């Protein structure tokens, strides 16, 4: 590119029609002139060849992505991060933060085409720039308005449960895989009686021959209604319908007819676009689990920040987003957890809020630290072993969670509350005096041998 | 876990029913005892809580993933790779290679559930092991037999084109986005006359208002038939139908009715399971492009190796897999390119071979080096600018590619052949004397200002 060519990929943001562009923040390491690298980066993700041979046309004004901000964070580093790429031959490696305005008319309101443009070949194969991270994405309201977003959202979910002033209490039924439907349903039933709002299938529990969804959803649906009658409280059975895309709507219909009143889908393995398809059909809340996001989001300077996927999960129509929570155990920084919670709850044009559920090795003792960190009741709390590995069984485990919440409301310490409640006392004895154990070995202790 | 618990997650491979397990190779960095870490790793991706409270059942024999090989590559490193994770408190970090037998009955022949098990939460959130890479996956034949795989495969595609003894010549019509359908179709037509087998939409070209698929496929379909009549050779128009999942089968029907005779889908952005759905419906070859794989595959020791996704794309039913090719420009090691080519062509039980298309900044001069490296004619060659940025236009550009192949057959050097053919001569002048330019700046030169 000549210098006059570069300028076609730069713009003063005030000169652009903001409704015509999505905005993207990237971290970028490049060789050579950072301005040239940023121009190439825009060209590669939009119109790298902007005229036909023999023509004087220029496709850039309408179709070119534009650099609207470029900050060089560090210059003349001897090599790229993470041992990737050749050592710089001259001038070293420059670490930059680039903000780009990308015209969404290039691809339209389509998730697969959006992904192909902003984290596809153009982004990750820009010349001389092997290290890239898509840090954030922002949409104009007119673009957002072409998506349905959550059907229920935080407020709709609260209406379903008639719970307004506290977190929503989830539990992952464990053993997660291997139990027949009868035994599995019994565990769910006990957990509802103990005080869970939502008993859920594990994200790895599929529609298998040893636990068919048809049978499981009948038994859990029946147990759920029985628990509602006995407790006088509304309950949710969250059935995992993660499966091949062509089965999703059938499994939705089957599970809902049998009494499942929310559905779990592993967002990335199934695909966000398939979720958007299911959203058009769904009659119950859709809840996302997070497999297959960490492989591209964990490293600080490479890949795609998980908040981008939280926003896209909300846009695709999830009412709830389960995500890695605080603490060393989940290999996720506090800032990243907070960014994902914010991506669920912050205003997003016409798109409803979805409920964030930051999870990982939770039990009664991790509730207050989590609540204190979030500073809102608009979250879900999702123990697994903390309910289903409790020595008094899931009813006792669920009770210990509710007792921990009551202590918060009553201004009591966990120990004060435990002195009054045997379930909480047993939880503390089992799951550790430490509120959030720091040692990997202790938190990882499988519950198989606890009984 | 106690030591007797660990042993439940180890097995001698000879004692296992091989048809009941998929085999997984992982790179893993862990703190503490590597055997304990590997046992946790298996537990997390299968049955982390293997019995109910108060029960003596043991779900591990049927549902547990098992370590069948563990090699400690390096011990007592002071910290994890890539600046991830806390420094080891004691005993340092151990780098391991672990091979695991995972019982596929846990999830069945379902791609989303397979992904959730082998690269989901269990894999990437194992305690004390933040650095993981899934390196390879192998399937028993009875598992593979539950998938359709490619409908045409390499041999079927050759039958369609009636081309048996040479690579398949693709070209990406450029400018990739922004042209109206008429101008776009004219470029495709010219490239077929010059000698391309397959003229393709760019992976970023969607069904937009400025280039609707309905109109584009009519014009390209007509141009394709005209080119077939004029050349006497079969031609393929590869239409990109990457779009929301719920539109895929409709867009297939539309494009095929209009004369597209192969379809491009961006595998990861659309989702492999949606591709499997489309495969059941498809009447023409399906071809994969590679956006959104590099973010989780580029780094040596973290994420998922791209060969895993090449195998899964083949399993999902793609007849052709376009992938990053050789050379510094594409940020992909030679070994990784070779592994992906092999994943297309190596025996895979009852699943047909698919055609590998390693691409990136190709032109006539990169054909021989690619052919020499691959040592087979079973590949696709896919220039973009090397055909459509040629100074004599796409007809001249395509001719230069065919001239380069003829030189290989006739045992002539590129220069000897160029002395006889003005198109090849012009290609060498335009795209560089270097067979594969090493400088990022020169290879990245957009063609917008070349005319």
Coordinates of C-alpha atoms in Angstrom, one line a residue, chain B residues 91-415:
Chain B
X91 CA 7.1 -28.7 43.5
X92 CA 6.8 -26.5 40.4
X93 CA 4.9 -27.0 37.2
X94 CA 5.0 -30.3 35.2
X95 CA 4.5 -30.5 31.5
X96 CA 2.9 -33.7 30.4
X97 CA 1.6 -35.6 27.5
X98 CA -1.5 -37.6 28.4
X99 CA -3.4 -40.1 26.3
X100 CA -6.9 -40.7 27.4
X101 CA -9.5 -43.3 26.5
X102 CA -12.9 -41.7 26.8
X103 CA -16.1 -43.9 26.6
X104 CA -18.2 -42.4 23.8
X105 CA -21.3 -44.0 25.3
X106 CA -21.2 -41.0 27.7
X107 CA -22.5 -38.8 24.9
X108 CA -23.1 -40.8 21.7
X109 CA -22.5 -39.9 18.1
X110 CA -23.3 -36.3 18.5
X111 CA -20.8 -33.6 17.6
X112 CA -21.9 -30.9 20.2
X113 CA -21.8 -33.5 23.0
X114 CA -18.5 -34.8 21.8
X115 CA -17.1 -31.3 21.8
X116 CA -18.5 -30.6 25.3
X117 CA -16.8 -33.7 26.6
X118 CA -13.4 -33.5 25.0
X119 CA -12.8 -29.7 24.9
X120 CA -15.3 -28.3 27.3
X121 CA -15.4 -27.4 31.0
X122 CA -13.9 -30.6 32.2
X123 CA -10.9 -30.2 29.9
X124 CA -10.1 -26.5 30.4
X125 CA -11.1 -26.2 34.0
X126 CA -9.3 -29.1 35.6
X127 CA -7.9 -28.1 39.0
X128 CA -4.3 -26.8 39.0
X129 CA -4.0 -27.3 35.2
X130 CA -4.8 -24.1 33.3
X131 CA -2.6 -24.9 30.3
X132 CA -4.1 -27.6 28.1
X133 CA -4.0 -28.4 24.4
X134 CA -6.1 -31.1 22.8
X135 CA -3.6 -32.4 20.2
X136 CA -5.4 -35.2 18.4
X137 CA -8.5 -37.4 18.5
X138 CA -9.0 -40.9 17.1
X139 CA -12.3 -42.8 16.7
X140 CA -13.1 -46.5 16.5
X141 CA -14.8 -47.6 13.3
X142 CA -18.1 -48.4 14.9
X143 CA -18.3 -44.8 16.1
X144 CA -17.4 -43.4 12.7
X145 CA -20.0 -45.6 11.1
X146 CA -22.7 -43.5 12.7
X147 CA -21.7 -40.5 10.6
X148 CA -22.2 -39.9 6.9
X149 CA -19.0 -38.2 6.3
X150 CA -18.4 -36.6 2.8
X151 CA -21.0 -37.4 0.2
X152 CA -18.7 -37.0 -2.8
X153 CA -15.2 -37.0 -1.3
X154 CA -12.1 -36.6 -3.4
X155 CA -13.1 -39.3 -5.9
X156 CA -16.7 -38.0 -6.3
X157 CA -15.4 -34.5 -6.8
X158 CA -13.0 -35.7 -9.5
X159 CA -15.9 -37.5 -11.2
X160 CA -18.0 -34.4 -11.2
X161 CA -15.1 -32.4 -12.8
X162 CA -13.8 -35.4 -14.9
X163 CA -10.3 -34.4 -13.7
X164 CA -8.2 -37.2 -12.3
X165 CA -4.5 -36.6 -12.8
X166 CA -3.8 -33.2 -11.4
X167 CA -4.7 -30.8 -8.5
X168 CA -8.1 -29.0 -8.6
X169 CA -7.8 -25.3 -9.5
X170 CA -9.8 -23.0 -7.4
X171 CA -9.9 -19.2 -7.5
X172 CA -11.5 -16.7 -5.0
X173 CA -13.3 -14.0 -7.0
X174 CA -11.9 -10.6 -6.0
X175 CA -12.8 -7.9 -5.1
X176 CA -14.2 -10.2 -2.5
X177 CA -17.0 -7.9 -1.3
X178 CA -18.6 -4.9 -2.7
X179 CA -19.3 -5.7 -6.3
X180 CA -22.8 -6.0 -7.7
X181 CA -23.7 -9.5 -9.0
X182 CA -23.2 -8.7 -12.7
X183 CA -19.6 -7.5 -12.4
X184 CA -18.9 -10.4 -10.0
X185 CA -20.3 -13.0 -12.4
X186 CA -18.2 -11.5 -15.2
X187 CA -15.0 -12.1 -13.2
X188 CA -16.0 -15.7 -12.5
X189 CA -16.8 -16.3 -16.2
X190 CA -13.4 -15.0 -17.3
X191 CA -11.6 -17.1 -14.7
X192 CA -13.3 -20.3 -16.0
X193 CA -12.3 -19.5 -19.5
X194 CA -8.8 -19.0 -18.4
X195 CA -8.7 -22.5 -16.9
X196 CA -10.1 -22.5 -13.4
X197 CA -12.1 -25.6 -12.3
X198 CA -13.8 -23.8 -9.5
X199 CA -14.6 -20.1 -9.1
X200 CA -15.6 -19.3 -5.6
X201 CA -17.3 -16.7 -3.5
X202 CA -15.1 -15.3 -0.8
X203 CA -15.8 -16.6 2.7
X204 CA -16.9 -13.1 3.7
X205 CA -19.4 -12.7 0.9
X206 CA -22.9 -13.2 2.3
X207 CA -26.5 -12.9 1.0
X208 CA -26.6 -9.1 1.2
X209 CA -28.7 -6.5 -0.3
X210 CA -25.9 -5.3 -2.6
X211 CA -25.2 -8.8 -3.9
X212 CA -28.2 -11.1 -3.1
X213 CA -27.5 -14.8 -3.4
X214 CA -30.6 -15.2 -5.5
X215 CA -29.3 -12.9 -8.2
X216 CA -25.7 -13.9 -7.9
X217 CA -26.3 -17.6 -8.2
X218 CA -28.5 -17.1 -11.3
X219 CA -25.8 -15.0 -13.0
X220 CA -22.9 -17.2 -11.9
X221 CA -24.8 -20.4 -12.7
X222 CA -25.5 -19.1 -16.2
X223 CA -21.9 -18.0 -16.7
X224 CA -20.7 -21.4 -15.5
X225 CA -22.8 -23.3 -18.0
X226 CA -21.7 -20.9 -20.7
X227 CA -18.0 -21.5 -19.8
X228 CA -18.6 -25.2 -19.9
X229 CA -20.0 -25.0 -23.4
X230 CA -17.2 -22.8 -24.6
X231 CA -14.3 -24.8 -23.0
X232 CA -15.8 -28.3 -23.2
X233 CA -14.7 -28.7 -19.6
X234 CA -16.8 -29.1 -16.5
X235 CA -16.8 -26.1 -14.1
X236 CA -18.0 -25.5 -10.6
X237 CA -19.5 -22.3 -9.1
X238 CA -18.8 -22.5 -5.4
X239 CA -21.5 -20.3 -3.8
X240 CA -21.0 -19.2 -0.2
X241 CA -24.2 -19.9 1.7
X242 CA -22.8 -19.2 5.2
X243 CA -25.8 -17.7 7.0
X244 CA -28.0 -18.2 10.0
X245 CA -28.6 -21.9 10.5
X246 CA -32.3 -21.7 9.9
X247 CA -31.7 -20.5 6.3
X248 CA -29.1 -23.1 5.3
X249 CA -31.3 -25.6 3.6
X250 CA -33.4 -22.9 1.8
X251 CA -30.2 -21.2 0.6
X252 CA -28.9 -24.6 -0.6
X253 CA -32.1 -25.2 -2.6
X254 CA -32.0 -21.7 -4.0
X255 CA -28.4 -21.7 -5.0
X256 CA -28.4 -25.2 -6.5
X257 CA -31.6 -24.5 -8.5
X258 CA -29.9 -21.4 -9.9
X259 CA -26.8 -23.3 -11.0
X260 CA -24.4 -23.3 -8.1
X261 CA -22.9 -26.8 -8.1
X262 CA -21.0 -26.7 -4.8
X263 CA -21.6 -24.8 -1.6
X264 CA -19.1 -23.0 0.8
X265 CA -19.9 -22.9 4.5
X266 CA -17.7 -21.3 7.2
X267 CA -17.6 -24.4 9.4
X268 CA -16.9 -22.9 12.9
X269 CA -19.1 -19.7 12.6
X270 CA -22.1 -21.8 11.4
X271 CA -21.3 -24.8 13.6
X272 CA -20.2 -28.3 12.7
X273 CA -23.6 -29.8 13.8
X274 CA -25.5 -27.5 11.4
X275 CA -23.2 -28.7 8.7
X276 CA -24.0 -32.2 9.5
X277 CA -27.7 -31.3 9.2
X278 CA -27.1 -29.7 5.8
X279 CA -25.1 -32.8 4.7
X280 CA -28.2 -34.9 5.0
X281 CA -30.0 -32.5 2.7
X282 CA -27.2 -31.6 0.3
X283 CA -27.2 -32.6 -3.4
X284 CA -23.8 -30.9 -4.2
X285 CA -20.4 -31.0 -2.6
X286 CA -19.9 -29.0 0.6
X287 CA -16.7 -27.1 1.1
X288 CA -15.4 -25.7 4.3
X289 CA -13.6 -22.4 4.9
X290 CA -11.5 -21.8 8.1
X291 CA -12.5 -18.6 9.9
X292 CA -12.5 -18.9 13.7
X293 CA -10.2 -21.9 14.0
X294 CA -6.9 -20.0 14.5
X295 CA -8.0 -18.3 17.8
X296 CA -8.0 -21.7 19.5
X297 CA -5.3 -23.5 17.5
X298 CA -2.4 -21.2 16.8
X299 CA -0.4 -21.5 20.0
X300 CA 1.8 -24.6 20.5
X301 CA 0.7 -25.5 24.0
X302 CA -2.8 -24.1 24.5
X303 CA -6.2 -24.7 22.9
X304 CA -7.1 -27.3 20.3
X305 CA -4.9 -28.5 17.4
X306 CA -6.4 -27.6 14.0
X307 CA -6.1 -31.2 12.9
X308 CA -8.8 -32.1 15.4
X309 CA -11.1 -29.7 13.6
X310 CA -10.1 -30.9 10.2
X311 CA -11.1 -34.5 11.2
X312 CA -14.4 -33.2 12.6
X313 CA -15.1 -31.2 9.4
X314 CA -14.5 -34.4 7.4
X315 CA -16.8 -36.3 9.8
X316 CA -19.5 -33.7 9.6
X317 CA -19.6 -34.2 5.8
X318 CA -17.4 -31.7 4.1
X319 CA -16.0 -32.9 0.7
X320 CA -13.4 -30.1 0.7
X321 CA -11.6 -28.5 3.5
X322 CA -9.9 -25.1 2.8
X323 CA -7.1 -24.5 5.4
X324 CA -4.2 -22.2 6.0
X325 CA -1.3 -23.2 3.8
X326 CA 2.5 -23.2 4.0
X327 CA 4.6 -20.1 4.4
X328 CA 5.2 -17.4 7.0
X329 CA 2.4 -15.3 5.6
X330 CA -0.2 -17.7 7.0
X331 CA 1.3 -18.0 10.5
X332 CA 1.0 -21.8 10.3
X333 CA 3.9 -24.2 10.7
X334 CA 4.7 -26.7 8.0
X335 CA 4.0 -29.5 10.4
X336 CA 0.5 -28.2 11.1
X337 CA -0.3 -27.8 7.4
X338 CA 0.9 -31.4 6.8
X339 CA -1.1 -32.7 9.8
X340 CA -4.3 -31.1 8.3
X341 CA -3.6 -32.5 4.9
X342 CA -3.2 -35.9 6.4
X343 CA -6.4 -35.5 8.4
X344 CA -8.2 -35.1 5.1
X345 CA -6.6 -38.0 3.2
X346 CA -5.6 -40.7 5.7
X347 CA -7.9 -43.7 6.1
X348 CA -10.7 -43.0 8.6
X349 CA -12.8 -46.1 8.8
X350 CA -15.8 -45.9 6.5
X351 CA -15.5 -42.1 6.1
X352 CA -14.5 -40.9 2.6
X353 CA -11.4 -38.8 2.0
X354 CA -12.0 -35.0 1.6
X355 CA -9.9 -32.7 -0.6
X356 CA -7.4 -30.5 1.3
X357 CA -7.0 -27.0 0.0
X358 CA -4.0 -25.3 1.8
X359 CA -4.2 -21.7 0.7
X360 CA -2.8 -18.2 1.3
X361 CA -1.3 -15.7 -1.1
X362 CA -0.9 -18.2 -3.9
X363 CA -0.1 -17.5 -7.5
X364 CA 1.4 -19.5 -10.4
X365 CA 4.8 -19.4 -8.7
X366 CA 3.7 -21.1 -5.5
X367 CA 2.2 -24.1 -7.3
X368 CA 5.3 -26.2 -7.7
X369 CA 6.6 -25.7 -4.1
X370 CA 3.2 -26.7 -2.8
X371 CA 3.0 -29.7 -5.0
X372 CA 6.5 -30.8 -4.1
X373 CA 5.7 -30.4 -0.4
X374 CA 2.5 -32.4 -0.6
X375 CA 3.8 -35.2 -2.9
X376 CA 0.3 -35.9 -4.2
X377 CA -2.1 -34.4 -6.8
X378 CA -5.0 -34.8 -4.4
X379 CA -5.2 -31.2 -3.3
X380 CA -6.8 -27.9 -4.3
X381 CA -4.9 -24.8 -5.2
X382 CA -6.7 -21.6 -4.4
X383 CA -5.3 -18.2 -5.4
X384 CA -7.3 -15.0 -5.0
X385 CA -5.3 -12.1 -6.2
X386 CA -3.0 -14.5 -8.0
X387 CA -5.8 -14.9 -10.5
X388 CA -8.1 -11.9 -10.0
X389 CA -5.3 -9.3 -9.5
X390 CA -3.4 -10.5 -12.6
X391 CA -2.7 -7.5 -14.9
X392 CA -4.4 -9.3 -17.8
X393 CA -7.5 -9.9 -15.7
X394 CA -8.8 -13.2 -14.4
X395 CA -8.6 -15.0 -17.7
X396 CA -4.9 -14.3 -17.9
X397 CA -4.5 -15.1 -14.2
X398 CA -6.2 -18.4 -14.5
X399 CA -4.1 -19.2 -17.6
X400 CA -0.9 -18.5 -15.7
X401 CA -1.9 -21.1 -13.1
X402 CA -2.5 -23.7 -15.8
X403 CA 0.7 -22.8 -17.5
X404 CA 2.6 -23.3 -14.2
X405 CA 1.0 -26.8 -13.9
X406 CA 1.9 -27.7 -17.5
X407 CA 5.5 -26.7 -16.8
X408 CA 5.6 -29.2 -13.9
X409 CA 4.3 -31.9 -16.2
X410 CA 6.7 -31.0 -18.9
X411 CA 9.7 -30.7 -16.6
X412 CA 10.2 -27.1 -17.4
X413 CA 11.3 -24.4 -15.0
X414 CA 8.9 -21.5 -14.4
X415 CA 11.2 -19.1 -16.3

